mmCIF file of N, CA, C and O in Angstrom:
data_model
loop_
_atom_site.group_PDB
_atom_site.id
_atom_site.type_symbol
_atom_site.label_atom_id
_atom_site.label_comp_id
_atom_site.label_asym_id
_atom_site.label_seq_id
_atom_site.Cartn_x
_atom_site.Cartn_y
_atom_site.Cartn_z
ATOM 1 N N MET C 1 0.845 -1.202 0.005
ATOM 2 C CA MET C 1 -0.003 0.001 -0.014
ATOM 3 C C MET C 1 0.867 1.239 -0.013
ATOM 4 O O MET C 1 0.528 2.207 -0.715
ATOM 5 N N TYR C 2 1.935 1.247 0.686
ATOM 6 C CA TYR C 2 2.849 2.378 0.835
ATOM 7 C C TYR C 2 3.402 2.654 -0.569
ATOM 8 O O TYR C 2 3.400 3.761 -1.005
ATOM 9 N N ARG C 3 3.897 1.660 -1.215
ATOM 10 C CA ARG C 3 4.431 1.749 -2.538
ATOM 11 C C ARG C 3 3.490 2.337 -3.573
ATOM 12 O O ARG C 3 3.791 3.240 -4.339
ATOM 13 N N GLU C 4 2.302 1.864 -3.550
ATOM 14 C CA GLU C 4 1.210 2.346 -4.492
ATOM 15 C C GLU C 4 0.859 3.808 -4.155
ATOM 16 O O GLU C 4 0.722 4.596 -5.149
ATOM 17 N N LEU C 5 0.764 4.178 -2.956
ATOM 18 C CA LEU C 5 0.494 5.558 -2.564
ATOM 19 C C LEU C 5 1.620 6.508 -3.052
ATOM 20 O O LEU C 5 1.377 7.614 -3.563
ATOM 21 N N MET C 6 2.867 6.077 -2.847
ATOM 22 C CA MET C 6 3.964 6.914 -3.313
ATOM 23 C C MET C 6 3.991 7.016 -4.796
ATOM 24 O O MET C 6 4.285 8.054 -5.308
ATOM 25 N N ALA C 7 3.591 5.936 -5.509
ATOM 26 C CA ALA C 7 3.470 6.017 -7.034
ATOM 27 C C ALA C 7 2.419 7.029 -7.439
ATOM 28 O O ALA C 7 2.498 7.634 -8.485
ATOM 29 N N LEU C 8 1.373 7.222 -6.598
ATOM 30 C CA LEU C 8 0.317 8.230 -6.924
ATOM 31 C C LEU C 8 0.726 9.561 -6.550
ATOM 32 O O LEU C 8 -0.025 10.495 -6.800
ATOM 33 N N GLY C 9 1.850 9.792 -5.904
ATOM 34 C CA GLY C 9 2.351 11.133 -5.557
ATOM 35 C C GLY C 9 2.167 11.513 -4.147
ATOM 36 O O GLY C 9 2.191 12.711 -3.853
ATOM 37 N N ALA C 10 1.848 10.515 -3.301
ATOM 38 C CA ALA C 10 1.682 10.909 -1.864
ATOM 39 C C ALA C 10 2.974 11.219 -1.221
ATOM 40 O O ALA C 10 4.063 10.775 -1.667
ATOM 41 N N LYS C 11 2.944 12.106 -0.179
ATOM 42 C CA LYS C 11 4.152 12.408 0.549
ATOM 43 C C LYS C 11 4.466 11.149 1.403
ATOM 44 O O LYS C 11 3.584 10.412 1.824
ATOM 45 N N PRO C 12 5.754 10.953 1.698
ATOM 46 C CA PRO C 12 6.128 9.747 2.476
ATOM 47 C C PRO C 12 5.430 9.592 3.825
ATOM 48 O O PRO C 12 5.036 8.544 4.163
ATOM 49 N N ASP C 13 5.285 10.677 4.510
ATOM 50 C CA ASP C 13 4.640 10.573 5.813
ATOM 51 C C ASP C 13 3.140 10.258 5.707
ATOM 52 O O ASP C 13 2.663 9.443 6.519
ATOM 53 N N VAL C 14 2.448 10.803 4.652
ATOM 54 C CA VAL C 14 1.097 10.483 4.492
ATOM 55 C C VAL C 14 0.932 8.988 4.066
ATOM 56 O O VAL C 14 0.026 8.254 4.581
ATOM 57 N N ALA C 15 1.735 8.545 3.172
ATOM 58 C CA ALA C 15 1.723 7.130 2.699
ATOM 59 C C ALA C 15 2.002 6.159 3.855
ATOM 60 O O ALA C 15 1.341 5.144 3.985
ATOM 61 N N ARG C 16 2.893 6.560 4.761
ATOM 62 C CA ARG C 16 3.247 5.724 5.899
ATOM 63 C C ARG C 16 2.011 5.660 6.876
ATOM 64 O O ARG C 16 1.745 4.585 7.379
ATOM 65 N N GLN C 17 1.317 6.828 7.100
ATOM 66 C CA GLN C 17 0.231 6.866 8.078
ATOM 67 C C GLN C 17 -0.955 6.040 7.542
ATOM 68 O O GLN C 17 -1.523 5.265 8.224
ATOM 69 N N VAL C 18 -1.221 6.100 6.223
ATOM 70 C CA VAL C 18 -2.285 5.354 5.598
ATOM 71 C C VAL C 18 -2.052 3.906 5.652
ATOM 72 O O VAL C 18 -2.881 3.036 5.980
ATOM 73 N N ALA C 19 -0.785 3.491 5.301
ATOM 74 C CA ALA C 19 -0.384 2.128 5.315
ATOM 75 C C ALA C 19 -0.487 1.505 6.704
ATOM 76 O O ALA C 19 -0.844 0.346 6.916
ATOM 77 N N ALA C 20 -0.115 2.299 7.726
ATOM 78 C CA ALA C 20 -0.184 1.821 9.106
ATOM 79 C C ALA C 20 -1.657 1.551 9.532
ATOM 80 O O ALA C 20 -1.863 0.692 10.375
ATOM 81 N N ASN C 21 -2.604 2.280 8.933
ATOM 82 C CA ASN C 21 -3.975 2.056 9.290
ATOM 83 C C ASN C 21 -4.726 1.365 8.135
ATOM 84 O O ASN C 21 -5.896 1.729 7.849
ATOM 85 N N SER C 22 -4.104 0.393 7.578
ATOM 86 C CA SER C 22 -4.676 -0.175 6.326
ATOM 87 C C SER C 22 -6.037 -0.879 6.578
ATOM 88 O O SER C 22 -6.821 -1.024 5.694
ATOM 89 N N ARG C 23 -6.307 -1.230 7.816
ATOM 90 C CA ARG C 23 -7.620 -1.908 8.035
ATOM 91 C C ARG C 23 -8.637 -0.984 8.558
ATOM 92 O O ARG C 23 -9.780 -1.363 8.857
ATOM 93 N N ARG C 24 -8.300 0.272 8.674
ATOM 94 C CA ARG C 24 -9.261 1.334 9.175
ATOM 95 C C ARG C 24 -9.542 2.360 8.039
ATOM 96 O O ARG C 24 -9.138 3.486 8.163
ATOM 97 N N TRP C 25 -10.235 1.927 7.015
ATOM 98 C CA TRP C 25 -10.546 2.780 5.890
ATOM 99 C C TRP C 25 -11.337 4.008 6.233
ATOM 100 O O TRP C 25 -11.183 5.035 5.671
ATOM 101 N N TRP C 26 -12.254 3.882 7.151
ATOM 102 C CA TRP C 26 -13.059 5.027 7.549
ATOM 103 C C TRP C 26 -12.232 6.093 8.110
ATOM 104 O O TRP C 26 -12.396 7.275 7.824
ATOM 105 N N ARG C 27 -11.321 5.676 8.970
ATOM 106 C CA ARG C 27 -10.426 6.672 9.624
ATOM 107 C C ARG C 27 -9.508 7.357 8.545
ATOM 108 O O ARG C 27 -9.271 8.540 8.582
ATOM 109 N N ASN C 28 -8.995 6.586 7.612
ATOM 110 C CA ASN C 28 -8.093 7.158 6.621
ATOM 111 C C ASN C 28 -8.833 8.065 5.671
ATOM 112 O O ASN C 28 -8.271 8.956 5.066
ATOM 113 N N SER C 29 -10.114 7.780 5.432
ATOM 114 C CA SER C 29 -10.818 8.569 4.356
ATOM 115 C C SER C 29 -10.982 9.958 4.745
ATOM 116 O O SER C 29 -11.242 10.812 3.850
ATOM 117 N N GLY C 30 -10.973 10.319 6.019
ATOM 118 C CA GLY C 30 -11.337 11.694 6.396
ATOM 119 C C GLY C 30 -10.371 12.727 5.949
ATOM 120 O O GLY C 30 -10.707 13.730 5.414
ATOM 121 N N LYS C 31 -9.029 12.494 6.042
ATOM 122 C CA LYS C 31 -8.099 13.504 5.747
ATOM 123 C C LYS C 31 -6.994 12.981 4.712
ATOM 124 O O LYS C 31 -6.797 13.580 3.688
ATOM 125 N N LEU C 32 -6.401 11.975 5.136
ATOM 126 C CA LEU C 32 -5.182 11.544 4.457
ATOM 127 C C LEU C 32 -5.410 11.096 3.025
ATOM 128 O O LEU C 32 -4.724 11.532 2.056
ATOM 129 N N LEU C 33 -6.375 10.172 2.802
ATOM 130 C CA LEU C 33 -6.578 9.747 1.435
ATOM 131 C C LEU C 33 -7.192 10.775 0.535
ATOM 132 O O LEU C 33 -6.921 10.710 -0.703
ATOM 133 N N ASN C 34 -7.922 11.689 1.028
ATOM 134 C CA ASN C 34 -8.385 12.762 0.230
ATOM 135 C C ASN C 34 -7.291 13.625 -0.381
ATOM 136 O O ASN C 34 -7.528 14.169 -1.484
ATOM 137 N N ALA C 35 -6.149 13.626 0.203
ATOM 138 C CA ALA C 35 -5.063 14.440 -0.371
ATOM 139 C C ALA C 35 -4.433 13.700 -1.473
ATOM 140 O O ALA C 35 -3.841 14.295 -2.390
ATOM 141 N N VAL C 36 -4.502 12.324 -1.556
ATOM 142 C CA VAL C 36 -3.894 11.531 -2.548
ATOM 143 C C VAL C 36 -4.857 11.171 -3.662
ATOM 144 O O VAL C 36 -4.576 11.312 -4.870
ATOM 145 N N LEU C 37 -6.019 10.702 -3.255
ATOM 146 C CA LEU C 37 -7.006 10.165 -4.186
ATOM 147 C C LEU C 37 -7.991 11.373 -4.491
ATOM 148 O O LEU C 37 -9.045 11.421 -3.995
ATOM 149 N N THR C 38 -7.576 12.237 -5.367
ATOM 150 C CA THR C 38 -8.339 13.449 -5.643
ATOM 151 C C THR C 38 -9.401 13.248 -6.734
ATOM 152 O O THR C 38 -9.501 12.096 -7.293
ATOM 153 N N LEU C 39 -10.142 14.240 -7.100
ATOM 154 C CA LEU C 39 -11.123 14.143 -8.107
ATOM 155 C C LEU C 39 -10.467 13.896 -9.469
ATOM 156 O O LEU C 39 -11.012 13.212 -10.402
ATOM 157 N N ASP C 40 -9.327 14.506 -9.706
ATOM 158 C CA ASP C 40 -8.527 14.279 -10.903
ATOM 159 C C ASP C 40 -8.199 12.780 -11.098
ATOM 160 O O ASP C 40 -8.288 12.248 -12.227
ATOM 161 N N TRP C 41 -7.841 12.150 -10.012
ATOM 162 C CA TRP C 41 -7.495 10.695 -10.035
ATOM 163 C C TRP C 41 -8.696 9.936 -10.438
ATOM 164 O O TRP C 41 -8.599 9.051 -11.314
ATOM 165 N N SER C 42 -9.835 10.247 -9.852
ATOM 166 C CA SER C 42 -11.042 9.446 -10.159
ATOM 167 C C SER C 42 -11.533 9.729 -11.591
ATOM 168 O O SER C 42 -12.008 8.891 -12.276
ATOM 169 N N SER C 43 -11.271 10.970 -12.100
ATOM 170 C CA SER C 43 -11.619 11.279 -13.441
ATOM 171 C C SER C 43 -10.730 10.521 -14.449
ATOM 172 O O SER C 43 -11.216 10.053 -15.531
ATOM 173 N N GLN C 44 -9.471 10.303 -14.062
ATOM 174 C CA GLN C 44 -8.573 9.543 -14.967
ATOM 175 C C GLN C 44 -9.028 8.094 -15.021
ATOM 176 O O GLN C 44 -8.835 7.477 -16.084
ATOM 177 N N LEU C 45 -9.652 7.567 -13.992
ATOM 178 C CA LEU C 45 -10.149 6.208 -14.066
ATOM 179 C C LEU C 45 -11.492 6.081 -14.788
ATOM 180 O O LEU C 45 -11.938 4.994 -15.046
ATOM 181 N N GLY C 46 -12.094 7.192 -15.090
ATOM 182 C CA GLY C 46 -13.317 7.207 -15.746
ATOM 183 C C GLY C 46 -14.577 7.013 -14.844
ATOM 184 O O GLY C 46 -15.627 6.638 -15.216
ATOM 185 N N LEU C 47 -14.366 7.210 -13.506
ATOM 186 C CA LEU C 47 -15.503 7.116 -12.620
ATOM 187 C C LEU C 47 -16.416 8.248 -12.767
ATOM 188 O O LEU C 47 -16.009 9.437 -12.752
ATOM 189 N N PRO C 48 -17.758 8.030 -12.708
ATOM 190 C CA PRO C 48 -18.653 9.151 -12.765
ATOM 191 C C PRO C 48 -18.800 9.906 -11.426
ATOM 192 O O PRO C 48 -18.604 9.288 -10.383
ATOM 193 N N ARG C 49 -19.059 11.150 -11.531
ATOM 194 C CA ARG C 49 -19.236 11.953 -10.337
ATOM 195 C C ARG C 49 -20.691 11.872 -9.899
ATOM 196 O O ARG C 49 -21.616 11.866 -10.713
ATOM 197 N N LEU C 50 -20.921 11.847 -8.602
ATOM 198 C CA LEU C 50 -22.269 11.691 -8.087
ATOM 199 C C LEU C 50 -22.979 13.006 -7.942
ATOM 200 O O LEU C 50 -24.146 13.026 -7.690
ATOM 201 N N SER C 51 -22.272 14.081 -8.032
ATOM 202 C CA SER C 51 -22.905 15.419 -7.824
ATOM 203 C C SER C 51 -22.975 16.168 -9.120
ATOM 204 O O SER C 51 -22.416 15.955 -10.093
#
């Protein structure tokens, strides 16, 4: 998980914190993952926006 987040452009400390809480997705989703998995990232995947 750390390696994948680093490949997406995450800062090392953010990637480390998210990887340490890998089983607590609800906790990670609040701040840390929003900085890495942005709307641009989801648009590149072709995911539709809900709003």
